[in-house]
Short mmCIF file of C-alpha atoms and ligand atoms in Angstrom, two decimals:
data_model
loop_
_atom_site.label_atom_id
_atom_site.label_comp_id
_atom_site.label_asym_id
_atom_site.label_seq_id
_atom_site.Cartn_x
_atom_site.Cartn_y
_atom_site.Cartn_z
CA UNK E 111 -10.60 -8.33 -25.51
CA UNK E 112 -8.89 -8.34 -22.51
CA UNK E 113 -6.08 -10.33 -21.76
CA UNK E 114 -5.20 -12.07 -18.59
CA UNK E 115 -1.97 -12.86 -16.51
CA UNK E 116 -2.41 -14.95 -13.38
CA UNK E 117 0.11 -14.49 -10.86
CA UNK E 118 0.73 -17.47 -8.27
CA UNK E 119 3.24 -17.99 -5.81
CA UNK E 120 5.33 -20.88 -4.38
CA UNK E 121 7.36 -22.72 -1.86
CA UNK E 122 7.05 -19.46 0.48
CA UNK E 123 5.21 -16.75 1.54
CA UNK E 124 6.07 -13.44 1.53
CA UNK E 125 7.96 -13.25 -2.14
CA UNK E 126 7.16 -9.87 -3.19
CA UNK E 127 4.43 -11.65 -5.66
CA UNK E 128 2.60 -8.04 -5.46
CA UNK E 129 5.84 -5.96 -6.19
CA UNK E 130 6.03 -8.68 -8.93
CA UNK E 131 3.11 -8.18 -10.37
CA UNK E 132 3.27 -4.69 -10.05
CA UNK E 133 6.92 -4.29 -12.20
CA UNK E 134 5.29 -6.49 -15.36
CA UNK E 135 2.66 -3.98 -14.88
CA UNK E 136 4.56 -1.11 -15.20
CA UNK E 137 6.64 -2.85 -18.19
CA UNK E 138 3.06 -3.42 -20.36
CA UNK E 139 2.14 -0.14 -19.92
CA UNK E 140 5.39 1.46 -20.57
CA UNK E 141 5.20 -0.67 -23.88
CA UNK E 142 1.42 0.90 -24.48
CA UNK E 143 -0.55 -1.40 -23.25
CA UNK E 144 -3.93 -0.21 -20.82
CA UNK E 145 -3.24 -2.38 -17.90
CA UNK E 146 -5.63 -3.34 -14.46
CA UNK E 147 -4.35 -5.02 -11.61
CA UNK E 148 -6.29 -6.84 -8.79
CA UNK E 149 -5.62 -9.34 -5.85
CA UNK E 150 -7.37 -12.40 -5.04
CA UNK E 151 -7.06 -13.14 -1.25
CA UNK E 152 -7.82 -16.17 0.27
CA UNK E 153 -8.42 -15.32 4.27
CA UNK E 154 -12.12 -15.33 5.54
CA UNK E 155 -12.08 -11.64 6.50
CA UNK E 156 -14.57 -9.68 4.05
CA UNK E 157 -11.69 -6.73 3.52
CA UNK E 158 -8.41 -6.35 5.93
CA UNK E 159 -10.09 -3.30 7.20
CA UNK E 160 -10.83 -5.15 10.67
CA UNK E 161 -7.33 -6.73 11.30
CA UNK E 162 -4.71 -5.02 12.88
CA UNK E 163 -1.46 -3.80 11.23
CA UNK E 164 0.24 -7.10 13.07
CA UNK E 165 -1.89 -9.57 11.64
CA UNK E 166 -1.75 -8.03 8.05
CA UNK E 167 0.21 -4.84 7.29
CA UNK E 168 -1.15 -1.69 6.55
CA UNK E 169 -4.56 -1.23 4.79
CA UNK E 170 -4.29 0.45 1.88
CA UNK E 171 -7.33 2.47 1.34
CA UNK E 172 -8.56 3.16 -2.73
CA UNK E 173 -10.17 6.50 -4.27
CA UNK E 174 -13.61 4.77 -4.29
CA UNK E 175 -12.77 3.93 -0.32
CA UNK E 176 -11.76 0.05 -0.82
CA UNK E 177 -10.08 -0.95 2.81
CA UNK E 178 -7.84 -2.85 0.66
CA UNK E 179 -4.22 -5.26 1.05
CA UNK E 180 -0.92 -3.29 1.00
CA UNK E 181 -0.21 -4.81 -2.28
CA UNK E 182 -2.32 -2.83 -4.24
CA UNK E 183 -0.29 0.07 -2.94
CA UNK E 184 2.50 -1.23 -4.73
CA UNK E 185 0.54 -1.75 -7.88
CA UNK E 186 -0.58 2.15 -7.49
CA UNK E 187 2.89 3.49 -7.22
CA UNK E 188 4.68 1.50 -9.72
CA UNK E 189 1.56 2.01 -12.41
CA UNK E 190 0.02 5.52 -11.52
CA UNK E 191 -3.04 3.66 -12.25
CA UNK E 192 -5.49 3.93 -9.90
CA UNK E 193 -6.87 0.72 -7.80
CA UNK E 194 -10.97 0.37 -7.45
CA UNK E 195 -13.47 -1.88 -5.45
CA UNK E 196 -13.02 -4.65 -8.15
CA UNK E 197 -9.10 -4.32 -7.07
CA UNK E 198 -9.16 -7.31 -4.45
CA UNK E 199 -11.35 -9.84 -3.42
CA UNK E 200 -11.17 -11.89 -0.49
CA UNK E 201 -12.77 -15.41 0.11
CA UNK E 202 -14.93 -13.32 2.52
CA UNK E 203 -15.86 -11.07 0.09
CA UNK E 204 -16.73 -13.91 -2.75
CA UNK E 205 -19.24 -15.99 -0.09
CA UNK E 206 -20.79 -13.04 1.30
CA UNK E 207 -22.08 -12.56 -2.03
CA UNK E 208 -23.12 -16.06 -2.80
CA UNK E 209 -24.82 -16.36 0.58
CA UNK E 210 -26.59 -12.76 0.00
CA UNK E 211 -27.80 -14.25 -3.54
CA UNK E 212 -29.14 -17.67 -2.35
CA UNK E 213 -31.17 -15.78 1.02
CA UNK E 214 -33.09 -13.46 -1.62
CA UNK E 215 -33.45 -17.01 -3.58
CA UNK E 216 -30.84 -15.94 -6.10
CA UNK E 217 -29.93 -20.20 -6.88
CA UNK E 218 -33.92 -21.03 -6.19
CA UNK E 219 -34.61 -25.13 -6.34
CA UNK E 220 -30.24 -25.48 -6.48
CA UNK E 221 -27.65 -26.69 -3.84
CA UNK E 222 -25.51 -24.34 -3.52
CA UNK E 223 -21.64 -25.15 -3.49
CA UNK E 224 -17.85 -24.15 -3.92
CA UNK E 225 -17.74 -25.72 -7.31
CA UNK E 226 -19.09 -23.90 -9.23
CA UNK E 227 -21.20 -21.57 -7.51
CA UNK E 228 -18.03 -20.27 -5.69
CA UNK E 229 -15.52 -20.13 -8.37
CA UNK E 230 -17.98 -18.84 -10.79
CA UNK E 231 -18.73 -16.09 -8.09
CA UNK E 232 -14.20 -15.77 -8.49
CA UNK E 233 -14.55 -15.96 -12.13
CA UNK E 234 -16.85 -12.54 -12.26
CA UNK E 235 -14.51 -11.01 -10.01
CA UNK E 236 -11.99 -11.37 -12.47
CA UNK E 237 -14.14 -10.72 -15.68
CA UNK E 238 -15.07 -7.63 -14.00
CA UNK E 239 -11.72 -5.89 -15.45
CA UNK E 240 -12.88 -6.86 -19.12
CA UNK E 241 -13.46 -3.55 -19.94
CA UNK E 242 -12.77 -2.00 -22.81
CA UNK E 243 -9.97 0.53 -21.72
CA UNK E 244 -7.90 -2.48 -20.38
CA UNK E 245 -5.49 -4.80 -23.04
CA UNK E 246 -4.43 -6.65 -19.88
CA UNK E 247 -5.52 -7.54 -16.59
CA UNK E 248 -3.08 -8.65 -14.42
CA UNK E 249 -5.04 -10.78 -11.03
CA UNK E 250 -2.82 -11.99 -7.95
CA UNK E 251 -3.45 -14.93 -5.87
CA UNK E 252 -2.31 -14.25 -2.61
CA UNK E 253 -1.19 -16.91 0.04
CA UNK E 254 0.89 -20.22 -1.43
CA UNK E 255 0.62 -22.87 -4.03
CA UNK E 256 -0.89 -25.99 -1.51
CA UNK E 257 -2.67 -23.92 0.86
CA UNK E 258 -6.29 -25.45 1.39
CA UNK E 259 -8.11 -22.07 1.16
CA UNK E 260 -6.38 -21.09 -2.02
CA UNK E 261 -7.82 -23.98 -4.36
CA UNK E 262 -11.20 -22.05 -5.34
CA UNK E 263 -8.93 -19.36 -6.38
CA UNK E 264 -6.50 -21.55 -8.55
CA UNK E 265 -9.77 -23.67 -9.90
CA UNK E 266 -11.74 -20.54 -10.99
CA UNK E 267 -8.18 -19.42 -12.68
CA UNK E 268 -7.93 -22.53 -14.24
CA UNK E 269 -11.63 -22.61 -15.78
CA UNK E 270 -11.49 -18.69 -16.70
CA UNK E 271 -8.00 -19.69 -18.65
CA UNK E 272 -9.45 -22.87 -20.48
CA UNK E 273 -12.28 -20.52 -21.25
CA UNK E 274 -10.61 -17.68 -22.61
CA UNK E 275 -8.25 -19.47 -24.76
CA UNK E 276 -4.68 -20.04 -24.23
CA UNK E 277 -3.10 -17.17 -26.17
CA UNK E 278 -5.57 -15.19 -24.65
CA UNK E 279 -4.28 -16.23 -20.93
CA UNK E 280 -1.14 -16.96 -19.26
CA UNK E 281 -0.12 -18.56 -15.41
CA UNK E 282 3.18 -16.97 -13.95
CA UNK E 283 4.46 -19.13 -11.44
CA UNK E 284 7.18 -17.05 -8.87
CA UNK E 285 8.96 -18.97 -7.15
CA UNK E 286 11.59 -19.46 -4.31
CA UNK E 287 15.02 -21.23 -5.72
CA UNK E 288 17.01 -20.97 -2.11
CA UNK E 289 20.70 -21.16 -1.79
CA UNK E 290 21.93 -23.72 0.62
CA UNK E 291 25.04 -22.20 2.54
CA UNK E 292 25.99 -25.54 3.88
CA UNK E 293 26.30 -27.47 0.21
CA UNK E 294 27.15 -24.54 -1.21
CA UNK E 295 24.44 -24.88 -4.23
CA UNK E 296 21.38 -23.38 -5.36
CA UNK E 297 18.45 -25.45 -4.84
CA UNK E 298 15.22 -26.31 -8.06
CA UNK E 299 13.53 -28.98 -5.91
CA UNK E 300 10.97 -26.73 -3.92
CA UNK E 301 9.89 -25.19 -6.93
CA UNK E 302 9.87 -28.38 -8.83
CA UNK E 303 7.37 -29.65 -6.41
CA UNK E 304 5.43 -26.32 -5.85
CA UNK E 305 5.07 -26.89 -10.03
CA UNK E 306 4.01 -30.15 -9.56
CA UNK E 307 1.45 -29.10 -7.07
CA UNK E 308 0.16 -26.96 -9.73
CA UNK E 309 -0.27 -29.61 -11.92
CA UNK E 310 -2.40 -32.11 -10.09
CA UNK E 311 -4.89 -29.06 -9.87
CA UNK E 312 -4.55 -28.70 -13.89
CA UNK E 313 -2.49 -25.45 -14.03
CA UNK E 314 0.74 -25.50 -15.71
CA UNK E 315 2.82 -22.40 -15.37
CA UNK E 316 3.58 -20.98 -18.72
CA UNK E 317 6.62 -18.99 -16.82
CA UNK E 318 8.54 -19.01 -13.42
CA UNK E 319 9.80 -16.10 -11.84
CA UNK E 320 12.38 -17.76 -9.72
CA UNK E 321 13.37 -15.48 -6.88
CA UNK E 322 16.65 -15.96 -5.29
CA UNK E 323 19.35 -14.01 -3.19
CA UNK E 324 22.43 -15.32 -5.63
CA UNK E 325 22.59 -15.45 -9.59
CA UNK E 326 21.27 -18.36 -11.07
CA UNK E 327 23.82 -20.52 -13.17
CA UNK E 328 22.36 -21.53 -16.55
CA UNK E 329 22.66 -25.15 -15.43
CA UNK E 330 19.38 -24.38 -12.92
CA UNK E 331 17.21 -22.32 -15.49
CA UNK E 332 17.72 -25.34 -17.32
CA UNK E 333 16.97 -27.90 -14.60
CA UNK E 334 13.72 -25.82 -14.18
CA UNK E 335 12.36 -25.76 -16.86
CA UNK E 336 12.86 -29.62 -17.93
CA UNK E 337 11.01 -30.87 -14.85
CA UNK E 338 8.85 -27.88 -14.59
CA UNK E 339 7.30 -28.58 -18.48
CA UNK E 340 8.60 -24.68 -19.43
CA UNK E 341 10.37 -22.87 -22.24
CA UNK E 342 14.18 -22.51 -21.33
CA UNK E 343 13.45 -18.02 -22.24
CA UNK E 344 10.59 -18.39 -20.00
CA UNK E 345 12.36 -19.24 -16.76
CA UNK E 346 13.18 -15.53 -15.51
CA UNK E 347 15.30 -14.72 -12.82
CA UNK E 348 14.36 -12.37 -9.64
CA UNK E 349 17.40 -11.58 -7.54
CA UNK E 350 16.74 -9.45 -4.69
CA UNK E 351 18.10 -6.18 -5.73
CA UNK E 352 20.48 -4.27 -4.31
CA UNK E 353 18.94 -0.72 -3.45
CA UNK E 354 15.65 -0.36 -3.97
CA UNK E 355 12.54 -2.38 -5.06
CA UNK E 356 11.92 0.30 -7.77
CA UNK E 357 15.01 -1.92 -9.48
CA UNK E 358 12.99 -4.68 -9.93
CA UNK E 359 10.90 -4.02 -13.01
CA UNK E 360 14.29 -2.97 -14.83
CA UNK E 361 16.21 -6.00 -14.11
CA UNK E 362 13.51 -8.39 -15.57
CA UNK E 363 13.00 -6.55 -18.71
CA UNK E 364 16.88 -7.01 -18.95
CA UNK E 365 15.62 -10.77 -19.17
CA UNK E 366 13.18 -9.64 -21.79
CA UNK E 367 10.55 -10.91 -19.76
CA UNK E 368 7.39 -8.37 -21.26
CA UNK E 369 8.62 -9.50 -24.47
CA UNK E 370 8.08 -13.12 -23.84
CA UNK E 371 4.38 -12.18 -21.98
CA UNK E 372 3.48 -10.15 -24.99
CA UNK E 373 4.80 -12.91 -27.50
CA UNK E 374 2.77 -15.44 -25.31
CA UNK E 375 -0.70 -13.08 -25.13
CA UNK E 376 -0.25 -12.89 -28.93
CA UNK E 377 0.24 -9.09 -28.36
CA UNK E 378 3.01 -6.70 -30.18
CA UNK E 379 5.67 -5.61 -28.45
CA UNK E 380 5.89 -1.80 -28.61
CA UNK E 381 9.43 -0.27 -27.67
CA UNK E 382 9.04 0.08 -24.31
CA UNK E 383 9.92 3.67 -22.56
CA UNK E 384 11.55 3.45 -19.25
CA UNK E 385 13.19 6.97 -19.51
CA UNK E 386 11.59 8.56 -16.89
CA UNK E 387 12.03 5.49 -14.73
CA UNK E 388 15.21 5.00 -14.41
CA UNK E 389 16.08 8.55 -14.22
CA UNK E 390 14.06 8.30 -11.21
CA UNK E 391 15.88 4.86 -10.03
CA UNK E 392 19.39 7.40 -10.49
CA UNK E 393 18.12 10.02 -8.14
CA UNK E 394 17.19 7.36 -5.32
CA UNK E 395 19.99 5.74 -5.92
CA UNK E 396 23.10 8.43 -6.25
CA UNK E 397 21.46 11.76 -4.47
CA UNK E 398 23.09 14.78 -5.33
CA UNK E 399 21.86 16.75 -2.28
CA UNK E 400 23.27 14.80 0.71
CA UNK E 401 20.66 13.06 3.64
CA UNK E 402 18.21 13.97 6.12
CA UNK E 403 17.40 11.43 9.21
CA UNK E 404 13.11 11.65 9.39
CA UNK E 405 12.07 9.60 13.02
CA UNK E 406 8.45 7.91 12.08
CA UNK E 407 6.83 7.92 15.76
CA UNK E 408 4.40 5.17 15.62
CA UNK E 409 2.82 1.64 17.92
CA UNK E 410 3.31 -0.63 15.24
CA UNK E 411 7.08 -0.11 14.51
CA UNK E 412 8.24 -3.52 14.85
CA UNK E 413 6.60 -4.70 11.66
CA UNK E 414 7.48 -2.94 8.70
CA UNK E 415 4.80 -3.50 6.63
CA UNK E 416 2.17 -1.71 9.31
CA UNK E 417 3.92 1.87 7.73
CA UNK E 418 4.24 0.63 4.51
CA UNK E 419 3.07 3.33 2.23
CA UNK E 420 4.31 6.10 4.60
CA UNK E 421 8.09 5.02 4.13
CA UNK E 422 7.66 5.15 0.53
CA UNK E 423 5.99 8.34 0.75
CA UNK E 424 9.42 9.76 2.47
CA UNK E 425 11.39 7.88 -0.19
CA UNK E 426 9.55 9.68 -2.51
CA UNK E 427 9.98 12.62 -0.82
CA UNK E 428 13.63 12.30 -0.99
CA UNK E 429 13.38 11.44 -4.70
CA UNK E 430 11.88 14.74 -5.64
CA UNK E 431 14.60 16.56 -3.20
CA UNK E 432 17.72 14.72 -4.54
CA UNK E 433 18.27 13.56 -0.84
CA UNK E 434 18.33 10.39 0.94
CA UNK E 435 15.87 9.82 3.37
CA UNK E 436 17.04 7.78 6.38
CA UNK E 437 13.97 6.50 8.40
CA UNK E 438 14.77 6.24 12.05
CA UNK E 439 11.55 4.02 13.98
CA UNK E 440 10.23 5.14 16.86
CA UNK E 441 7.96 2.75 19.02
CA UNK E 442 5.38 5.55 20.72
CA UNK E 443 5.79 3.27 24.16
CA UNK E 444 9.62 4.14 24.17
CA UNK E 445 9.25 7.59 23.99
CA UNK E 446 6.99 7.14 27.23
CA UNK E 447 9.31 5.54 29.46
CA UNK E 448 12.86 7.31 28.00
CA UNK E 449 11.53 10.75 26.63
CA UNK E 450 11.55 12.36 23.58
CA UNK E 451 14.74 14.43 24.29
CA UNK E 452 16.87 11.32 23.99
CA UNK E 453 15.09 9.06 21.10
CA UNK E 454 14.76 11.93 18.92
CA UNK E 455 17.83 13.45 19.53
CA UNK E 456 19.57 14.75 16.39
CA UNK E 457 16.31 14.29 13.66
CA UNK E 458 15.78 16.64 11.01
CA UNK E 459 11.63 15.98 10.82
CA UNK E 460 9.35 14.11 12.34
CA UNK E 461 6.36 11.98 11.12
CA UNK E 462 3.60 10.68 12.95
CA UNK E 463 1.21 8.18 11.02
CA UNK E 464 -2.34 7.08 11.09
CA UNK E 465 -3.41 4.10 13.75
CA UNK E 466 -5.97 3.39 16.07
CA UNK E 467 -6.33 3.34 19.98
CA UNK E 468 -5.18 3.98 23.29
CA UNK E 469 -2.08 2.60 23.30
CA UNK E 470 1.18 4.66 23.11
CA UNK E 471 -0.87 8.27 22.36
CA UNK E 472 0.78 9.81 25.11
CA UNK E 473 4.22 8.72 23.50
CA UNK E 474 3.30 10.39 20.22
CA UNK E 475 2.05 13.68 21.97
CA UNK E 476 5.03 14.36 23.61
CA UNK E 477 7.42 13.34 20.31
CA UNK E 478 5.17 16.01 18.33
CA UNK E 479 5.43 18.72 21.74
CA UNK E 480 8.99 17.91 21.25
CA UNK E 481 9.09 18.93 17.34
CA UNK E 482 6.95 22.03 17.74
CA UNK E 483 9.21 23.59 20.65
CA UNK E 484 12.56 22.73 18.53
CA UNK E 485 10.62 24.13 15.86
CA UNK E 486 11.40 20.89 13.96
CA UNK E 487 9.81 20.09 10.84
CA UNK E 488 6.72 18.03 11.74
CA UNK E 489 4.05 16.13 9.27
CA UNK E 490 0.87 14.47 11.13
CA UNK E 491 -1.35 12.22 9.52
CA UNK E 492 -4.70 11.46 10.25
CA UNK E 493 -3.89 10.29 14.34
CA UNK E 494 -0.86 12.11 13.42
CA UNK E 495 -3.14 14.85 13.16
CA UNK E 496 -5.34 14.26 16.04
CA UNK E 497 -2.38 13.85 18.20
CA UNK E 498 -0.71 17.78 17.52
CA UNK E 499 -4.73 18.75 17.96
CA UNK E 500 -4.31 17.60 21.38
CA UNK E 501 -0.46 18.41 22.31
CA UNK E 502 -1.89 22.17 20.91
CA UNK E 503 -4.79 22.08 23.30
CA UNK E 504 -2.85 20.48 26.41
CA UNK E 505 0.64 22.31 26.53
CA UNK E 506 -0.60 25.60 24.60
CA UNK E 507 -4.36 26.17 25.67
CA UNK E 508 -3.90 24.95 29.18
CA UNK E 509 -6.71 22.10 28.59
CA UNK E 510 -4.57 19.10 30.82
CA UNK E 511 -6.63 16.62 30.47
CA UNK E 512 -7.52 17.21 26.28
CA UNK E 513 -7.72 14.25 24.17
CA UNK E 514 -9.96 12.72 21.63
CA UNK E 515 -13.28 10.50 22.18
CA UNK E 516 -11.35 7.67 21.24
CA UNK E 517 -9.25 7.46 24.17
CA UNK E 518 -10.95 9.02 26.62
CA UNK E 519 -14.63 9.22 26.53
CA UNK E 520 -15.12 10.96 29.99
CA UNK E 521 -12.25 14.01 29.66
CA UNK E 522 -13.33 17.38 29.75
CA UNK E 523 -11.84 18.49 26.42
CA UNK E 524 -13.21 16.42 23.73
CA UNK E 525 -10.74 18.26 20.90
CA UNK E 526 -11.15 15.27 18.84
CA UNK E 527 -14.79 13.97 19.01
CA UNK E 528 -16.59 10.98 17.34
CA UNK E 529 -18.14 12.46 13.87
CA UNK E 530 -21.99 13.02 13.48
CA UNK E 531 -22.55 10.50 10.68
CA UNK E 532 -20.54 7.79 12.92
CA UNK E 533 -22.63 7.85 15.84
CA UNK E 534 -25.55 5.87 14.69
CA UNK E 535 -23.27 3.04 13.34
CA UNK E 536 -22.17 -0.29 14.43
CA UNK E 537 -21.24 -2.58 12.59
CA UNK E 538 -16.94 -2.19 12.47
CA UNK E 539 -16.37 -3.36 8.73
CA UNK E 540 -15.85 -0.97 5.73
CA UNK E 541 -17.83 1.55 7.69
CA UNK E 542 -15.21 4.66 8.44
CA UNK E 543 -15.41 7.68 6.69
CA UNK E 544 -13.67 6.24 3.96
CA UNK E 545 -12.46 7.14 0.16
CA UNK E 546 -11.54 10.15 -1.72
CA UNK E 547 -12.58 13.49 -0.33
CA UNK E 548 -12.59 17.07 -1.12
CA UNK E 549 -10.71 19.54 0.92
CA UNK E 550 -10.49 23.96 -0.13
CA UNK E 551 -7.00 25.15 1.19
CA UNK E 552 -6.34 28.28 2.74
CA UNK E 553 -4.62 30.89 0.46
CA UNK E 554 -0.84 31.35 1.48
CA UNK E 555 -0.96 28.34 3.78
CA UNK E 556 1.79 25.79 3.98
CA UNK E 557 -0.43 23.19 2.45
CA UNK E 558 -1.86 25.48 -0.75
CA UNK E 559 2.02 26.66 -1.28
CA UNK E 560 2.89 22.42 -1.52
CA UNK E 561 -0.14 21.55 -3.57
CA UNK E 562 -0.08 24.42 -5.76
CA UNK E 563 -3.91 25.19 -5.42
CA UNK E 564 -6.29 25.79 -3.47
CA UNK E 565 -8.98 22.78 -4.05
CA UNK E 566 -7.66 19.12 -3.46
CA UNK E 567 -8.66 15.12 -2.97
CA UNK E 568 -7.46 13.14 -0.49
CA UNK E 569 -8.20 9.59 0.72
CA UNK E 570 -9.94 8.70 3.91
CA UNK E 571 -9.94 6.37 7.12
CA UNK E 572 -11.26 7.97 10.01
CA UNK E 573 -13.97 8.10 12.62
CA UNK E 574 -12.78 10.92 14.86
CA UNK E 575 -12.66 14.65 14.00
CA UNK E 576 -11.53 17.67 15.11
CA UNK E 577 -14.30 19.53 17.69
CA UNK E 578 -15.21 22.73 16.21
CA UNK E 579 -16.28 23.72 19.55
CA UNK E 580 -12.20 24.63 19.95
CA UNK E 581 -11.85 26.23 16.56
CA UNK E 582 -12.14 29.73 17.75
CA UNK E 583 -9.80 29.39 21.07
CA UNK E 584 -7.29 27.43 19.00
CA UNK E 585 -7.15 29.70 16.52
CA UNK E 586 -6.30 32.60 18.94
CA UNK E 587 -2.98 30.55 20.18
CA UNK E 588 -1.86 30.55 16.85
CA UNK E 589 -3.48 27.13 15.19
CA UNK E 590 -4.30 27.60 11.04
CA UNK E 591 -7.22 25.64 9.88
CA UNK E 592 -5.48 25.42 6.80
CA UNK E 593 -7.59 22.76 5.13
CA UNK E 594 -11.68 22.87 5.10
CA UNK E 595 -14.47 20.74 3.65
CA UNK E 596 -16.43 22.45 1.04
CA UNK E 597 -19.26 22.74 3.61
CA UNK E 598 -16.27 23.78 6.30
CA UNK E 599 -17.59 21.93 9.00
CA UNK E 600 -14.33 19.39 9.07
CA UNK E 601 -11.74 20.69 9.51
CA UNK E 602 -8.98 18.45 7.21
CA UNK E 603 -5.63 20.23 7.68
CA UNK E 604 -3.84 22.05 10.51
CA UNK E 605 -0.44 24.02 10.52
CA UNK E 606 1.08 26.41 13.18
CA UNK E 607 2.14 29.98 12.68
CA UNK E 608 5.12 30.51 14.36
CA UNK E 609 6.71 27.39 13.17
CA UNK E 610 8.86 27.20 9.96
CA UNK E 611 6.72 23.40 8.87
CA UNK E 612 4.37 22.10 11.12
CA UNK E 613 1.24 20.64 8.59
CA UNK E 614 -0.81 18.08 9.96
CA UNK E 615 -3.72 16.35 7.75
CA UNK E 616 -6.60 14.02 8.60
CA UNK E 617 -6.50 12.16 5.43
CA UNK E 618 -3.54 9.79 4.17
CA UNK E 619 -1.82 11.40 1.27
CA UNK E 620 0.62 8.88 1.63
CA UNK E 621 -1.65 6.77 -0.90
CA UNK E 622 -1.06 9.23 -3.43
CA UNK E 623 2.36 9.37 -3.61
CA UNK E 624 4.39 7.80 -6.21
CA UNK E 625 8.60 7.46 -6.89
CA UNK E 626 7.89 9.28 -10.17
CA UNK E 627 5.42 12.25 -8.61
CA UNK E 628 5.91 12.61 -4.84
CA UNK E 629 3.45 13.82 -2.88
CA UNK E 630 3.64 17.69 -2.60
CA UNK E 631 3.06 17.51 1.43
CA UNK E 632 5.53 14.89 1.95
CA UNK E 633 8.16 16.46 -1.24
CA UNK E 634 7.73 19.83 1.28
CA UNK E 635 8.18 18.35 4.28
CA UNK E 636 11.48 16.59 2.97
CA UNK E 637 12.61 19.88 1.66
CA UNK E 638 12.00 21.81 5.30
CA UNK E 639 13.60 18.80 6.99
CA UNK E 640 16.87 19.39 4.76
CA UNK E 641 16.73 23.52 5.22
CA UNK E 642 16.83 22.91 9.16
CA UNK E 643 20.11 20.49 8.65
CA UNK E 644 21.90 22.78 6.80
CA UNK E 645 21.33 25.63 9.07
CA UNK E 646 22.11 22.95 11.99
N1 LIG F 957 -8.40 6.46 14.94
C1 LIG F 957 -8.53 7.89 14.30
C2 LIG F 957 -10.08 7.53 14.04
O1 LIG F 957 -10.99 6.98 14.12
C3 LIG F 957 -7.20 7.77 13.14
C4 LIG F 957 -7.24 6.90 12.01
C5 LIG F 957 -6.49 6.98 11.43
O2 LIG F 957 -4.92 7.13 11.91
N2 LIG F 957 -6.64 5.84 10.21
O3 LIG F 957 -10.55 8.70 13.50
#
């Protein structure tokens, strides 16, 4: 039988619930249990795919093509366990299926209501994790306790735990314990009130995870235990970590959180194996091969979450090379105003990530020109590859107005074109080329060297593609098509002949990178950047 852990958040948002859930999953996995994670998001979009990164941060894509919350990225990076369509449900998705069923006559004769129909549908989503190969399912509820929109989710988890029995389900509440500088003390009242709200809806947390900036005194833990009705041993401190989010699981296990969770769920605590994880942390925190500086030129730079997986994958590339990666975040529009020469001076490598829409394109193109001309290692991802093609066409093939059909449908040289399969699609949500697709690599290419094989699978999220009309001409000028779809119709990877390391891909390799196993392209990109750094 699958046991369930429900993670709620109190007092404020941005507590790092996803990181905590991912950390607990890792600890359970390293104690020999088979774990799955899931996030329930109380907003009305069916998925975050139609939201701007400024609204929501990055859209994370699963192997099976779900466009999901970025917390799923933490889940996969910490545990190495693949998420699926079942790993993220929103209010919009839950309501869509209930309404579709109502139209089909699925509730014939009945009044369809939030309780029980919406809550039942939420419970179905939770139960989709009850599989033979899942010992422990961890479900994180997005938002903050007290939000009107999370009520149906909280009612559903309350009912679900009641149905499966207390020894099979656990409520974990992550809360903020702030330090008031003026008063010189930590305050437990907001957490007490948040637990109070949970109690009014029938949920008594079994465990409190206290997010704080300073160590909590024993007195605070006892106070919280007493007023929140939680065993003292189950009041766990989660202080801000010093160097890296990957320290969180280790810090939590120092307080035996994993043992208490297993005890509560009536599961045996097998030995915990964190050897590899700790070795990784050591390389991350005290790297022995120096530093390298990578510029990331994007259009949503002011919000760190917009390129979450990119930044993480760069860090993983650093771990693999025993080096510290310093990231220079550059707004592409600033390059348009001030020039690549000025803003990219001194970097060891350039990464241009994915994106949508016309704003900032010329800045990205100019940044890529700078990397190409100065022989700086370059990694282009999705839109980053498309911009590399535009740059090549404009500056090396004399096609001055070369562009993507996304940005200038009237261009004389549409080097990036709308994908054939996309032409008949009118809906915006969930209709891109999504999820994992195979790709064959060219023998002897940088990509083949990095991957160490010729057949790979990568995740995608795009509507536009390289226009095959230009393949021959660009190949003649030194572009290498190092990755193609198995039918050879779709360009998946490009490289440049006369350049030490210039690789760009239509896919999103950042989604498959983990701290224990950096994605090969990120690993080799960082290695190339470090080589350049020593020559200079
Ligand atoms: N906007 C481009 C496309 O749809 C690139 C998408 C991306 O970078 N994810 O093809």
